[in-house]
Coordinates of N, CA and C in Angstrom, one line a residue:
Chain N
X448 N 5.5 -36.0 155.5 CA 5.6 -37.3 156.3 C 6.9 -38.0 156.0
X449 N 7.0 -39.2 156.8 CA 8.5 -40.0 156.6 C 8.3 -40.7 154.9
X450 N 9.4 -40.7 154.5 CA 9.8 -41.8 153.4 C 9.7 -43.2 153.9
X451 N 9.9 -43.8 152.6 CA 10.6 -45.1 152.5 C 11.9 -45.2 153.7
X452 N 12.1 -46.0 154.6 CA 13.7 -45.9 155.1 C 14.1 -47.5 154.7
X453 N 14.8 -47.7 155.3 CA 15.9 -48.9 155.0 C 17.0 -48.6 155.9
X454 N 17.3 -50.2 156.5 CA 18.5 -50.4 157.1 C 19.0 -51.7 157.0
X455 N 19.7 -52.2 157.0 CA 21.1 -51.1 157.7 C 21.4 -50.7 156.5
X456 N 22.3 -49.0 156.3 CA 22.7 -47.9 155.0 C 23.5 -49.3 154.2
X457 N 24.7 -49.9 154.9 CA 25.9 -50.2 154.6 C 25.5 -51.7 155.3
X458 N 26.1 -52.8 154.6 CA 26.5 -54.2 154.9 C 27.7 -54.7 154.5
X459 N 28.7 -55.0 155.0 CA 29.8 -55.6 154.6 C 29.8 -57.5 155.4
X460 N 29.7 -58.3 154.4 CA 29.6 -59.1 154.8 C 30.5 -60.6 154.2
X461 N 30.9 -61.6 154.6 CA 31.8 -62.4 154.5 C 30.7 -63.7 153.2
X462 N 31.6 -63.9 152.7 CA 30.8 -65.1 151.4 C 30.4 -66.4 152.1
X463 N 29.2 -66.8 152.2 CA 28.7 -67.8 152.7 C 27.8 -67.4 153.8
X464 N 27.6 -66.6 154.6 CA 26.8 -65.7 155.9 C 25.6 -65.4 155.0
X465 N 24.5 -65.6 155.5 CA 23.4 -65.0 155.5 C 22.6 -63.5 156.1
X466 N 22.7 -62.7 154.9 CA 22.2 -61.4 155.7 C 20.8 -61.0 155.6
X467 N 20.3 -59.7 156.2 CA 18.7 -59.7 156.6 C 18.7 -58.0 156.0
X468 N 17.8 -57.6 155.2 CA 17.7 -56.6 154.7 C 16.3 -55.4 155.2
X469 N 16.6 -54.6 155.8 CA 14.9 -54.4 156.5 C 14.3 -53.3 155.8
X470 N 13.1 -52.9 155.3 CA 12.4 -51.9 154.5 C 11.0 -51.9 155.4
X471 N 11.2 -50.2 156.0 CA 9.7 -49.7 156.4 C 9.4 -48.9 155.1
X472 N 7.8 -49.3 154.8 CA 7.3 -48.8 153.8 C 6.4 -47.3 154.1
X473 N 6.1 -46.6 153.4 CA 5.5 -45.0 153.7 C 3.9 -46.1 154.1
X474 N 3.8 -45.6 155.4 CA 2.4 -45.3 156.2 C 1.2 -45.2 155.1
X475 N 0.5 -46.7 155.3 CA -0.5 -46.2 154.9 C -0.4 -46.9 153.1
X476 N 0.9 -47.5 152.9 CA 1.2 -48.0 151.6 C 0.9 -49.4 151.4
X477 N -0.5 -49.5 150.6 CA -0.6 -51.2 150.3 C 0.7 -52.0 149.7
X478 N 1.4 -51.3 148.8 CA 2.1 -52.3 147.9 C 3.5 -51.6 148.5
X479 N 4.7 -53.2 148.6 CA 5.6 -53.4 148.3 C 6.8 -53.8 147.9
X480 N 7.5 -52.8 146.9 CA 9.0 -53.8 146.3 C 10.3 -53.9 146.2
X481 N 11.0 -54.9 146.3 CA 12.3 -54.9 146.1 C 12.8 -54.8 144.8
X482 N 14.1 -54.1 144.7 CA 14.6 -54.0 143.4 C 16.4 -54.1 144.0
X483 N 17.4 -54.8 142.7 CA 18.4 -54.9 143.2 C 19.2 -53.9 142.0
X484 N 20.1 -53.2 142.3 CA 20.9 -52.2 141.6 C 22.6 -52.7 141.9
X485 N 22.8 -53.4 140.6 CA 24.2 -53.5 140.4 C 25.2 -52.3 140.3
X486 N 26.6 -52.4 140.3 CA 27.1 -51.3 140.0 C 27.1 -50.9 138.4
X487 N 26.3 -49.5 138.3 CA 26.6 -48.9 136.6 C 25.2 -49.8 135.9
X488 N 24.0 -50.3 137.0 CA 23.3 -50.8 136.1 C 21.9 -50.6 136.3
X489 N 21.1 -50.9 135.6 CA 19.8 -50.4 135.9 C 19.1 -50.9 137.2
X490 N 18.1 -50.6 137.7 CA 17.1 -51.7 138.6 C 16.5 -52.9 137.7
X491 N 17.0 -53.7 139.0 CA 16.4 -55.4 138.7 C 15.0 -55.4 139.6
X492 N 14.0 -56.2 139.3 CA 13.0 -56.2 140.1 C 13.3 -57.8 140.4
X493 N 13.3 -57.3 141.9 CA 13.1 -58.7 142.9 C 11.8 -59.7 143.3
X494 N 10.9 -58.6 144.0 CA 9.6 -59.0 144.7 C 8.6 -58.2 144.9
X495 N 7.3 -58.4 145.0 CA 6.6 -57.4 144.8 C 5.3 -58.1 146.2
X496 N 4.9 -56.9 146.7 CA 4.1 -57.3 147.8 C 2.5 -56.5 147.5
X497 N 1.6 -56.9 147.8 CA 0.3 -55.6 147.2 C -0.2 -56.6 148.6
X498 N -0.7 -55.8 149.5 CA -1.8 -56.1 150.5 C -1.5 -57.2 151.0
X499 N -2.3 -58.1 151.6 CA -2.4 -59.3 152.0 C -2.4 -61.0 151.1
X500 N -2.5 -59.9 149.4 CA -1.6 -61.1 148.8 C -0.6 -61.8 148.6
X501 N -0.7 -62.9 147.9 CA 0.5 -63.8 148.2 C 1.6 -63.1 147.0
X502 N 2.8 -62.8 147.3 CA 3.7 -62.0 146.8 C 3.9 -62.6 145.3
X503 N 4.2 -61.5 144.4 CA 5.0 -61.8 143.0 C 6.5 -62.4 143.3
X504 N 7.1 -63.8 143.4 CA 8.4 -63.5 143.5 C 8.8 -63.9 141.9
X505 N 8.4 -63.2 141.6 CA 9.3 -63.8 140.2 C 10.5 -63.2 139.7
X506 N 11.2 -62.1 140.3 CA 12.2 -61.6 140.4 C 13.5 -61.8 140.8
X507 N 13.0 -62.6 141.4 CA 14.3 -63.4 142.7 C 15.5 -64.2 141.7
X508 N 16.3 -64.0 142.1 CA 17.9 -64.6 141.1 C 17.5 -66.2 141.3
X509 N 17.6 -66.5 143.1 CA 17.7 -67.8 143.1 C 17.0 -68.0 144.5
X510 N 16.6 -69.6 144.6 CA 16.2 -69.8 146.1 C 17.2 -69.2 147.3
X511 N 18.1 -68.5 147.0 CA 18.8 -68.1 148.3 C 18.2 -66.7 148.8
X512 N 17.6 -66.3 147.6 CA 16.8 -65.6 147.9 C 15.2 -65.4 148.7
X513 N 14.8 -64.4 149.9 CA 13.6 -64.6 149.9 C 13.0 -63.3 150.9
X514 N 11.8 -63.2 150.8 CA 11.2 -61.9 151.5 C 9.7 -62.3 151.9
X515 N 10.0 -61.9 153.6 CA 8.6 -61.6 154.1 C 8.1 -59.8 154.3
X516 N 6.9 -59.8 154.4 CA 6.3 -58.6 155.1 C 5.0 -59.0 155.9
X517 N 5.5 -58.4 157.3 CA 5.0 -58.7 158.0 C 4.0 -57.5 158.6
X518 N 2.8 -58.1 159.1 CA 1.4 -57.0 159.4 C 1.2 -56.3 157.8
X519 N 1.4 -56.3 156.8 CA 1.4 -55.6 155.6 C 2.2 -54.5 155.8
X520 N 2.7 -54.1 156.8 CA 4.5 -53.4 156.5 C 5.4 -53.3 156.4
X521 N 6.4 -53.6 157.4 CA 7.7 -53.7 157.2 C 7.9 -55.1 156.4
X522 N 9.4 -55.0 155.6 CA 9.6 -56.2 155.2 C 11.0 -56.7 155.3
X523 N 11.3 -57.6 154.8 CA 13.0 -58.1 155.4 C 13.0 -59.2 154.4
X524 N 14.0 -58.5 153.6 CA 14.7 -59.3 152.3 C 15.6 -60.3 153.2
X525 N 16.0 -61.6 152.7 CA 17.4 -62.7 153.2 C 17.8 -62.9 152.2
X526 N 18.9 -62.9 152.3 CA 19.6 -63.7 151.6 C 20.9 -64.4 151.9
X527 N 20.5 -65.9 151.6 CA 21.3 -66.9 152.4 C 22.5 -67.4 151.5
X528 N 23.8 -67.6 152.4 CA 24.8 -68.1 151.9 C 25.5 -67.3 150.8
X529 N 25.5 -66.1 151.1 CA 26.2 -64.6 150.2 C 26.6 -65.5 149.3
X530 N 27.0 -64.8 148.0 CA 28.3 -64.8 147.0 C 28.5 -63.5 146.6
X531 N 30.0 -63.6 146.5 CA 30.2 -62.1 145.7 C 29.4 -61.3 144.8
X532 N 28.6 -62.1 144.2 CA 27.9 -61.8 143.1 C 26.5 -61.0 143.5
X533 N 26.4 -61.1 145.0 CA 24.9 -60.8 145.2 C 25.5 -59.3 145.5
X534 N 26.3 -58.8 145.6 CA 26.9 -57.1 146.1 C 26.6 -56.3 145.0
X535 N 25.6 -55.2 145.4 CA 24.6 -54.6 144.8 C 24.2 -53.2 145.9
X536 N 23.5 -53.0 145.3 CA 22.8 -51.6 146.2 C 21.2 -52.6 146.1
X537 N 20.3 -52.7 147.2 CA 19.7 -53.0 147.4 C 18.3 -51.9 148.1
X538 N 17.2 -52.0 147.1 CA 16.6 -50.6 147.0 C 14.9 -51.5 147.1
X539 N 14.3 -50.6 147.6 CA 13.2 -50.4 148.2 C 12.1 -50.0 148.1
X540 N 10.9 -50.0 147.0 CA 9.4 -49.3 146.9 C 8.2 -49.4 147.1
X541 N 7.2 -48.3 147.6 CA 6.5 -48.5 148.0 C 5.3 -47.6 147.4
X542 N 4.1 -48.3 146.7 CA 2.9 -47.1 146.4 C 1.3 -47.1 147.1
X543 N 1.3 -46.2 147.0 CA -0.7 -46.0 147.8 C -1.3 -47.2 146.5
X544 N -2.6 -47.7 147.5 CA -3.2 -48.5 146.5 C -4.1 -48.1 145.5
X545 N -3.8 -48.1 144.1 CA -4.7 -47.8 143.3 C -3.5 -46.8 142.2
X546 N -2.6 -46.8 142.7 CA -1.5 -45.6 142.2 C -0.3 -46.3 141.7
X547 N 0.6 -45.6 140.8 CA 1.8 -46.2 140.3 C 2.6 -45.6 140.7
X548 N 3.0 -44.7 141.0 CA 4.1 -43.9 141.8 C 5.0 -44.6 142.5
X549 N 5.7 -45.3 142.4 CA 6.6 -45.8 143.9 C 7.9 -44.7 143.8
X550 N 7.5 -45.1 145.1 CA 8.5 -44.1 146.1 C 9.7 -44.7 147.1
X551 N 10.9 -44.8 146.4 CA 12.6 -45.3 147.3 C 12.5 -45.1 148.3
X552 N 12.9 -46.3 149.2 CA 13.7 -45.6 150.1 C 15.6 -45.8 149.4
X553 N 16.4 -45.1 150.7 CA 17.3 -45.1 150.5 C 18.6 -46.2 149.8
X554 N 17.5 -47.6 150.1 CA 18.7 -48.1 149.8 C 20.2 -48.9 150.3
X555 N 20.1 -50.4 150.7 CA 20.9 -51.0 151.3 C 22.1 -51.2 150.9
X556 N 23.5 -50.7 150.8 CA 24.8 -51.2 150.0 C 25.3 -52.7 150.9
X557 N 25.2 -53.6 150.0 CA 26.0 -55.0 150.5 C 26.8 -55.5 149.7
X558 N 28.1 -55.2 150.5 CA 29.0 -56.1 150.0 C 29.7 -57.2 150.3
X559 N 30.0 -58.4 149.7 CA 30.4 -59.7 149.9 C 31.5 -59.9 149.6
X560 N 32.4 -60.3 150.9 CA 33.6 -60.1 150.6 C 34.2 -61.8 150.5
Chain M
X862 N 7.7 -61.2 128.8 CA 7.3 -60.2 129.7 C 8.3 -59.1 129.1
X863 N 8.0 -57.9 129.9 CA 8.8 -56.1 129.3 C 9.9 -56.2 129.3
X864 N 10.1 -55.5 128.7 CA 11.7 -55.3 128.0 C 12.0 -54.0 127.8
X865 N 13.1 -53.7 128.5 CA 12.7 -51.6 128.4 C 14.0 -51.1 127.7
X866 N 14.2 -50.9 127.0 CA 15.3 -50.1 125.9 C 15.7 -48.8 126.1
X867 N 16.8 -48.5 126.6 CA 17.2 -47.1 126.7 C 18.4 -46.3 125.8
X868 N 18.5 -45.0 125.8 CA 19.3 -44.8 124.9 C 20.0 -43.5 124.7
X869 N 21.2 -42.5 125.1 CA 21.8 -43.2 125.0 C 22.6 -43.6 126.4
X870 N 23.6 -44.3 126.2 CA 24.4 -44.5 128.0 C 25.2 -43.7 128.6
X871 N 24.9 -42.6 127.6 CA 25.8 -41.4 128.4 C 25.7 -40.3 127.5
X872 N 25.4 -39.7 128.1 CA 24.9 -38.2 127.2 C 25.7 -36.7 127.7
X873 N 26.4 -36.1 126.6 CA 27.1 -34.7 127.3 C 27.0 -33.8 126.5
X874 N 26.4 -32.7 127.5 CA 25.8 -31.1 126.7 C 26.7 -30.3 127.5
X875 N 26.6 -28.8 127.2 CA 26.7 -27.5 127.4 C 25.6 -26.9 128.0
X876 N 26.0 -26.5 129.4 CA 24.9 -25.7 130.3 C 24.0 -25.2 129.0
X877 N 22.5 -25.0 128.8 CA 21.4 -24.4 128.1 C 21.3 -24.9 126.6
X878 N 22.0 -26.2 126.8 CA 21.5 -27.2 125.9 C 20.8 -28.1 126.3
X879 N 19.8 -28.3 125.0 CA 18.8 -29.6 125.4 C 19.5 -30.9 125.4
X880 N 18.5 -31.6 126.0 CA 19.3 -33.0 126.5 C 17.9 -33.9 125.7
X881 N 18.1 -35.1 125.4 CA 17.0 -36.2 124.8 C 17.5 -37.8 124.7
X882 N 16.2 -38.2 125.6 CA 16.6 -39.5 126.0 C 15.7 -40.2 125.7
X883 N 15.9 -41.6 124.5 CA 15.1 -42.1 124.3 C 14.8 -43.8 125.0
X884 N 13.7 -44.5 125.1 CA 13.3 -45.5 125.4 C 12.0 -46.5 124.5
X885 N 12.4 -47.4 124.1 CA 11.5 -48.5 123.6 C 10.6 -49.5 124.8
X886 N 9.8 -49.9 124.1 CA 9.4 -50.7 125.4 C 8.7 -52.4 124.6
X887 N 8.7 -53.6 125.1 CA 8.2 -54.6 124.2 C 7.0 -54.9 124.6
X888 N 5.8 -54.7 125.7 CA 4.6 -54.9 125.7 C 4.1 -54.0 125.6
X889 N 2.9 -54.3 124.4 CA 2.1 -53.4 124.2 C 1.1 -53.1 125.3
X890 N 0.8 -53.7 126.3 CA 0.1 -53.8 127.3 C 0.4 -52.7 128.5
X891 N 1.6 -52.1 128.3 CA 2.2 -51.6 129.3 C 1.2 -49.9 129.2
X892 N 0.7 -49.2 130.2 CA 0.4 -48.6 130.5 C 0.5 -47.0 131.3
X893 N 1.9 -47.3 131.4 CA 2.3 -46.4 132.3 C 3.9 -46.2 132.6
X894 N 4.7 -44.8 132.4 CA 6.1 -44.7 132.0 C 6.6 -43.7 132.5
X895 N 7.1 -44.1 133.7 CA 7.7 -43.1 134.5 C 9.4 -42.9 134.3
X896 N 9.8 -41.7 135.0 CA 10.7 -41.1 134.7 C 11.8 -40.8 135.6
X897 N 12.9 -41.4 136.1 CA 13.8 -41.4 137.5 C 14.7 -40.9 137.2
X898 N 15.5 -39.9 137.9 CA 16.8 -39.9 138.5 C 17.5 -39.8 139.5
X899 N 18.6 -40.2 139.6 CA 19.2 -40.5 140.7 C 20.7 -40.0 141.1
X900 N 21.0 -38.8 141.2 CA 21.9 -38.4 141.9 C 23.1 -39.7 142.4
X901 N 24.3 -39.4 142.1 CA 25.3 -40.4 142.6 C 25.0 -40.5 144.4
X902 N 24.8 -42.0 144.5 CA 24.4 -42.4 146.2 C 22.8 -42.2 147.0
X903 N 22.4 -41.7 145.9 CA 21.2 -41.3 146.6 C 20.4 -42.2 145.8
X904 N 18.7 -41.8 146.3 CA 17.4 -42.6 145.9 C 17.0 -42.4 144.3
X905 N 16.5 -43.1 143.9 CA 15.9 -42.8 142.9 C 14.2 -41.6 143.1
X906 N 14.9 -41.1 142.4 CA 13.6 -39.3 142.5 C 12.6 -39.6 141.3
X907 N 11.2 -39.7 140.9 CA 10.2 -39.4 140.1 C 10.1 -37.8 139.4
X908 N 10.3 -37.9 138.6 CA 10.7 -36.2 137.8 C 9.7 -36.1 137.1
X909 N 8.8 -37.0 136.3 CA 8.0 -36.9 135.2 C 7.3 -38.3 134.9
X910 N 6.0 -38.3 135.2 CA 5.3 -39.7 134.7 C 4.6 -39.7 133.3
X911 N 4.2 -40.6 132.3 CA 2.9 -40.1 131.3 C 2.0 -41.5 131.8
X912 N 0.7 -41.3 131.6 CA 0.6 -42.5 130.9 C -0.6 -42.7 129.7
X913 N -0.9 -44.2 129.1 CA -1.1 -43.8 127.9 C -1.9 -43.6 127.3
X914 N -2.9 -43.0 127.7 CA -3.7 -42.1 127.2 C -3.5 -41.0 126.6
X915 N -2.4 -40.5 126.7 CA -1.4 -39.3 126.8 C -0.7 -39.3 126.5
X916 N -0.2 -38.3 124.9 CA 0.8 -38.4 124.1 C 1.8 -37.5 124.3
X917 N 1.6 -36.4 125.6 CA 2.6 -35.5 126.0 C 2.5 -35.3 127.2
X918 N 3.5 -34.6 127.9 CA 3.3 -34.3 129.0 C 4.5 -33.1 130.0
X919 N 4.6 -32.0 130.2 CA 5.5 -31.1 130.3 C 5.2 -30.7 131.7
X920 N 6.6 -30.5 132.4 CA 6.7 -29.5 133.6 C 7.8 -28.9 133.8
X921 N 7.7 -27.7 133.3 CA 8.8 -26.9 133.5 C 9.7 -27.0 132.2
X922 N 10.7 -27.4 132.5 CA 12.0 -27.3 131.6 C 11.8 -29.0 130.9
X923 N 11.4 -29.8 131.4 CA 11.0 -31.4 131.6 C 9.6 -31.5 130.5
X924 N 10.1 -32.4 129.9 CA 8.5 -33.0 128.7 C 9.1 -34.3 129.2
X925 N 7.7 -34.7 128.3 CA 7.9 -36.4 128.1 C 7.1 -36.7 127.0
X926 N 7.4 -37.4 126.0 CA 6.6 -37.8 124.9 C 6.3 -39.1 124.9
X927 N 5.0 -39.6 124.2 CA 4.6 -41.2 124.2 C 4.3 -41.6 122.9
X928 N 4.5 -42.3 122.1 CA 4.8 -43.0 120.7 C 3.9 -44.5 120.9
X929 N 2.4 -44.6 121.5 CA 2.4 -45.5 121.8 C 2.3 -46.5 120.5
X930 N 2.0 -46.5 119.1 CA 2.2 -47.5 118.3 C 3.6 -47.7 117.8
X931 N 4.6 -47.0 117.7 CA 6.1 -47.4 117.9 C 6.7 -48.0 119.1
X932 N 6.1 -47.6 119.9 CA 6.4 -48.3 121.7 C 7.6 -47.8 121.9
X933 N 7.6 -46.3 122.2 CA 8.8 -45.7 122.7 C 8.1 -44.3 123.1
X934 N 8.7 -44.0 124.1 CA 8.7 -42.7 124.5 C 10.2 -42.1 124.8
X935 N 9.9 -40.5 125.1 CA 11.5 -40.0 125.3 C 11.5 -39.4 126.2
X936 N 12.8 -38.9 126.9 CA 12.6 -37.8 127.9 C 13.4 -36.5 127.5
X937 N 12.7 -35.0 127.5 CA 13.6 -34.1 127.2 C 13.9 -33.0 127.9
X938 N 15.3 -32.2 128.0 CA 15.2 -31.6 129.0 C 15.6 -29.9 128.8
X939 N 15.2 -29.3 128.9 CA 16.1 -27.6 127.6 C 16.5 -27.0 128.8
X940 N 17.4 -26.4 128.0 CA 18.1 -25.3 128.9 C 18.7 -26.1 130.1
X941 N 19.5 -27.0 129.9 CA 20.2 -27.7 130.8 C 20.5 -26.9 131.8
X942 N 21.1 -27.2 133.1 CA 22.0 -26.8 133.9 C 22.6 -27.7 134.7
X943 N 24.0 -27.4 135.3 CA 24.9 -28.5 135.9 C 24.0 -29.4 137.4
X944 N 22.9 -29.2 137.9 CA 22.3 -29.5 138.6 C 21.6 -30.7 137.8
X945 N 21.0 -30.8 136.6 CA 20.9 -31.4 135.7 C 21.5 -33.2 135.8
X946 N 22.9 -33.0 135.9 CA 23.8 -33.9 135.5 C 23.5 -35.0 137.2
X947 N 23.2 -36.0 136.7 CA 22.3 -37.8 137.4 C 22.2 -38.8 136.3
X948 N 21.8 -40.0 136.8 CA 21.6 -40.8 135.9 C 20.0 -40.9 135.9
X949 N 19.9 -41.0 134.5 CA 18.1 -40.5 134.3 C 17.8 -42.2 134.0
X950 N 16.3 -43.1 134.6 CA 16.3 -43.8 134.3 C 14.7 -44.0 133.5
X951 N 14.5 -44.7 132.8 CA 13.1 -44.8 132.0 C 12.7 -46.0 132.6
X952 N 11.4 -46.2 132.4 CA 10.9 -47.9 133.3 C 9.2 -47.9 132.7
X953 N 8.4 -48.9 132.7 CA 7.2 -49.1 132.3 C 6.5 -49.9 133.2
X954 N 5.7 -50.3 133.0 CA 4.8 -50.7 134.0 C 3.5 -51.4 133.1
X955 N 3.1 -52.8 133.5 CA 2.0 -53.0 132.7 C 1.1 -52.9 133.2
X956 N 0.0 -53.7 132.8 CA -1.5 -53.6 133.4 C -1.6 -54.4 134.2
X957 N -0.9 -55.3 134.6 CA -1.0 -56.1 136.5 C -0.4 -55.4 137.1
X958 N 0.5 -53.9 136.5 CA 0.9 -53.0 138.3 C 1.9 -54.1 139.0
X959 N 2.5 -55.0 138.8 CA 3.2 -55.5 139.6 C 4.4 -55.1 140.0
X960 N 5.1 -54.4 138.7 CA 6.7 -53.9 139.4 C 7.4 -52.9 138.2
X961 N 7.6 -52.0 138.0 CA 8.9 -51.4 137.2 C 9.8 -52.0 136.2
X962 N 9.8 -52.0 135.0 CA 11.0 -52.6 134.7 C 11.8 -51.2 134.0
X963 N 12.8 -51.2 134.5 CA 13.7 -50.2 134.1 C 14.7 -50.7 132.6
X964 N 15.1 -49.2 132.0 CA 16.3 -48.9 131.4 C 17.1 -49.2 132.4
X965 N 18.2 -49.7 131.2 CA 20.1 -49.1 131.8 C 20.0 -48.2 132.4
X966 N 19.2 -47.5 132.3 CA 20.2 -45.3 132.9 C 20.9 -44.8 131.6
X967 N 20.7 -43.6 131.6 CA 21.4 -42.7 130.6 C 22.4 -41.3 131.8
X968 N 23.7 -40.9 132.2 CA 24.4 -40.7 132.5 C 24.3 -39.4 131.8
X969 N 24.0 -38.3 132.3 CA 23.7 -36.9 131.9 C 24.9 -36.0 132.4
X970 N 25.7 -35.8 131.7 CA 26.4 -34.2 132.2 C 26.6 -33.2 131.8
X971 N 26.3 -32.3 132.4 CA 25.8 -31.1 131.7 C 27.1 -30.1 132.5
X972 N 28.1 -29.8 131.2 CA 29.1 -28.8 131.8 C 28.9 -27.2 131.5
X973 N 29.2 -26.8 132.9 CA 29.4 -25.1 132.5 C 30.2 -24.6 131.8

């Protein structure tokens, strides 16, 4: 069956603009999370979605930060008023409920120029 | 909250040499320790899960050990080969399941 996807692959974007990050999660997957990957560094956990609850954000850097998911699937990271600092690979997981496994998608590169 | 310790940040063998990567973890509550790598540009791949009930766990060329009263586990890999060479990441997970906290990455290359 399909993966995790994510779009757009690539973002190049100007400092101060607000961009929109989209993540379809695998069919049929209660939980979903954001994680941010600097360059040469590990995953950061952003946000975390399970069902119809109200989301973990305790990962978020700062209020410019934020994420809905909408119908319990797709979701769409923002983040308002770029800074160079937020240019990262921005990454994607998703697991069946009751399971730990998450499963990537691909993965958004943004950079702030 | 978890704190995931990895070790080391860069690791270099000889094709059909073992490889060994270790990880600490700071809640004892954490339950479950999976095992990523990630090919330059691409996704992070699941190679090897434990969890802690379970003081070992093997597939293939691939183990995984669990230390749960020292609060570390390791990843090991024999008989390397240059397909091998990714950044391997370690991560834990507690008992609210909420999210991954990862290692740095350890940086494997394995030359012929």
């Amino acid at each position: 069956g399909a993966g995790v996807s994510q779009s757009p692959s690539n973002k190049v974007t100007e400092k101060g603009k607000d961009v929109e990050l989209r993540c379809d999660p695998i069919s049929g997957h209660t939980a979903l999370y954001w994680y941010r990957q600097s360059l040469g560094q590990g995953l950061e956990f952003l946000i975390y979605f399970q069902g119809n609850s109200a989301p973990d954000k305790s990962g978020l850097p700062s209020d410019r930060f934020s994420a809905e998911r909408t119908g319990g699937s797709v979701s769409t990271l923002t983040i308002q008023r770029t800074q160079q600092e937020d240019s990262a690979v921005y990454l994607c997981a998703s697991t069946r409920w009751g399971q730990e496994t998450q499963y990537f998608g691909p993965g958004t590169r943004l950079l702030v120029l | 909250g978890e704190n995931v310790e990895q070790h080391p940040s860069t690791l270099s063998v000889q094709e059909g040499d073992s490889a060994v990567i270790k990880c600490t973890y700071s809640d004892s509550a954490s339950n479950y320790f999976p095992w990523y790598k990630q090919e330059l540009g691409k996704r992070p791949q699941l190679i090897i899960d434990i969890r802690s009930n379970v003081g070992e766990k093997k597939d293939q060329r691939i183990a995984v050990t669990l230390n749960k009263t020292a609060k570390h586990f390791s990843l090991h890999i024999t008989e390397t080969q240059p397909e091998d060479s990714a950044v391997y990441f370690c991560a834990a997970v507690d008992q609210a399941g909420t999210a991954l906290i990862f290692g740095k990455g350890t940086t494997l290359s394995v030359s012929s």
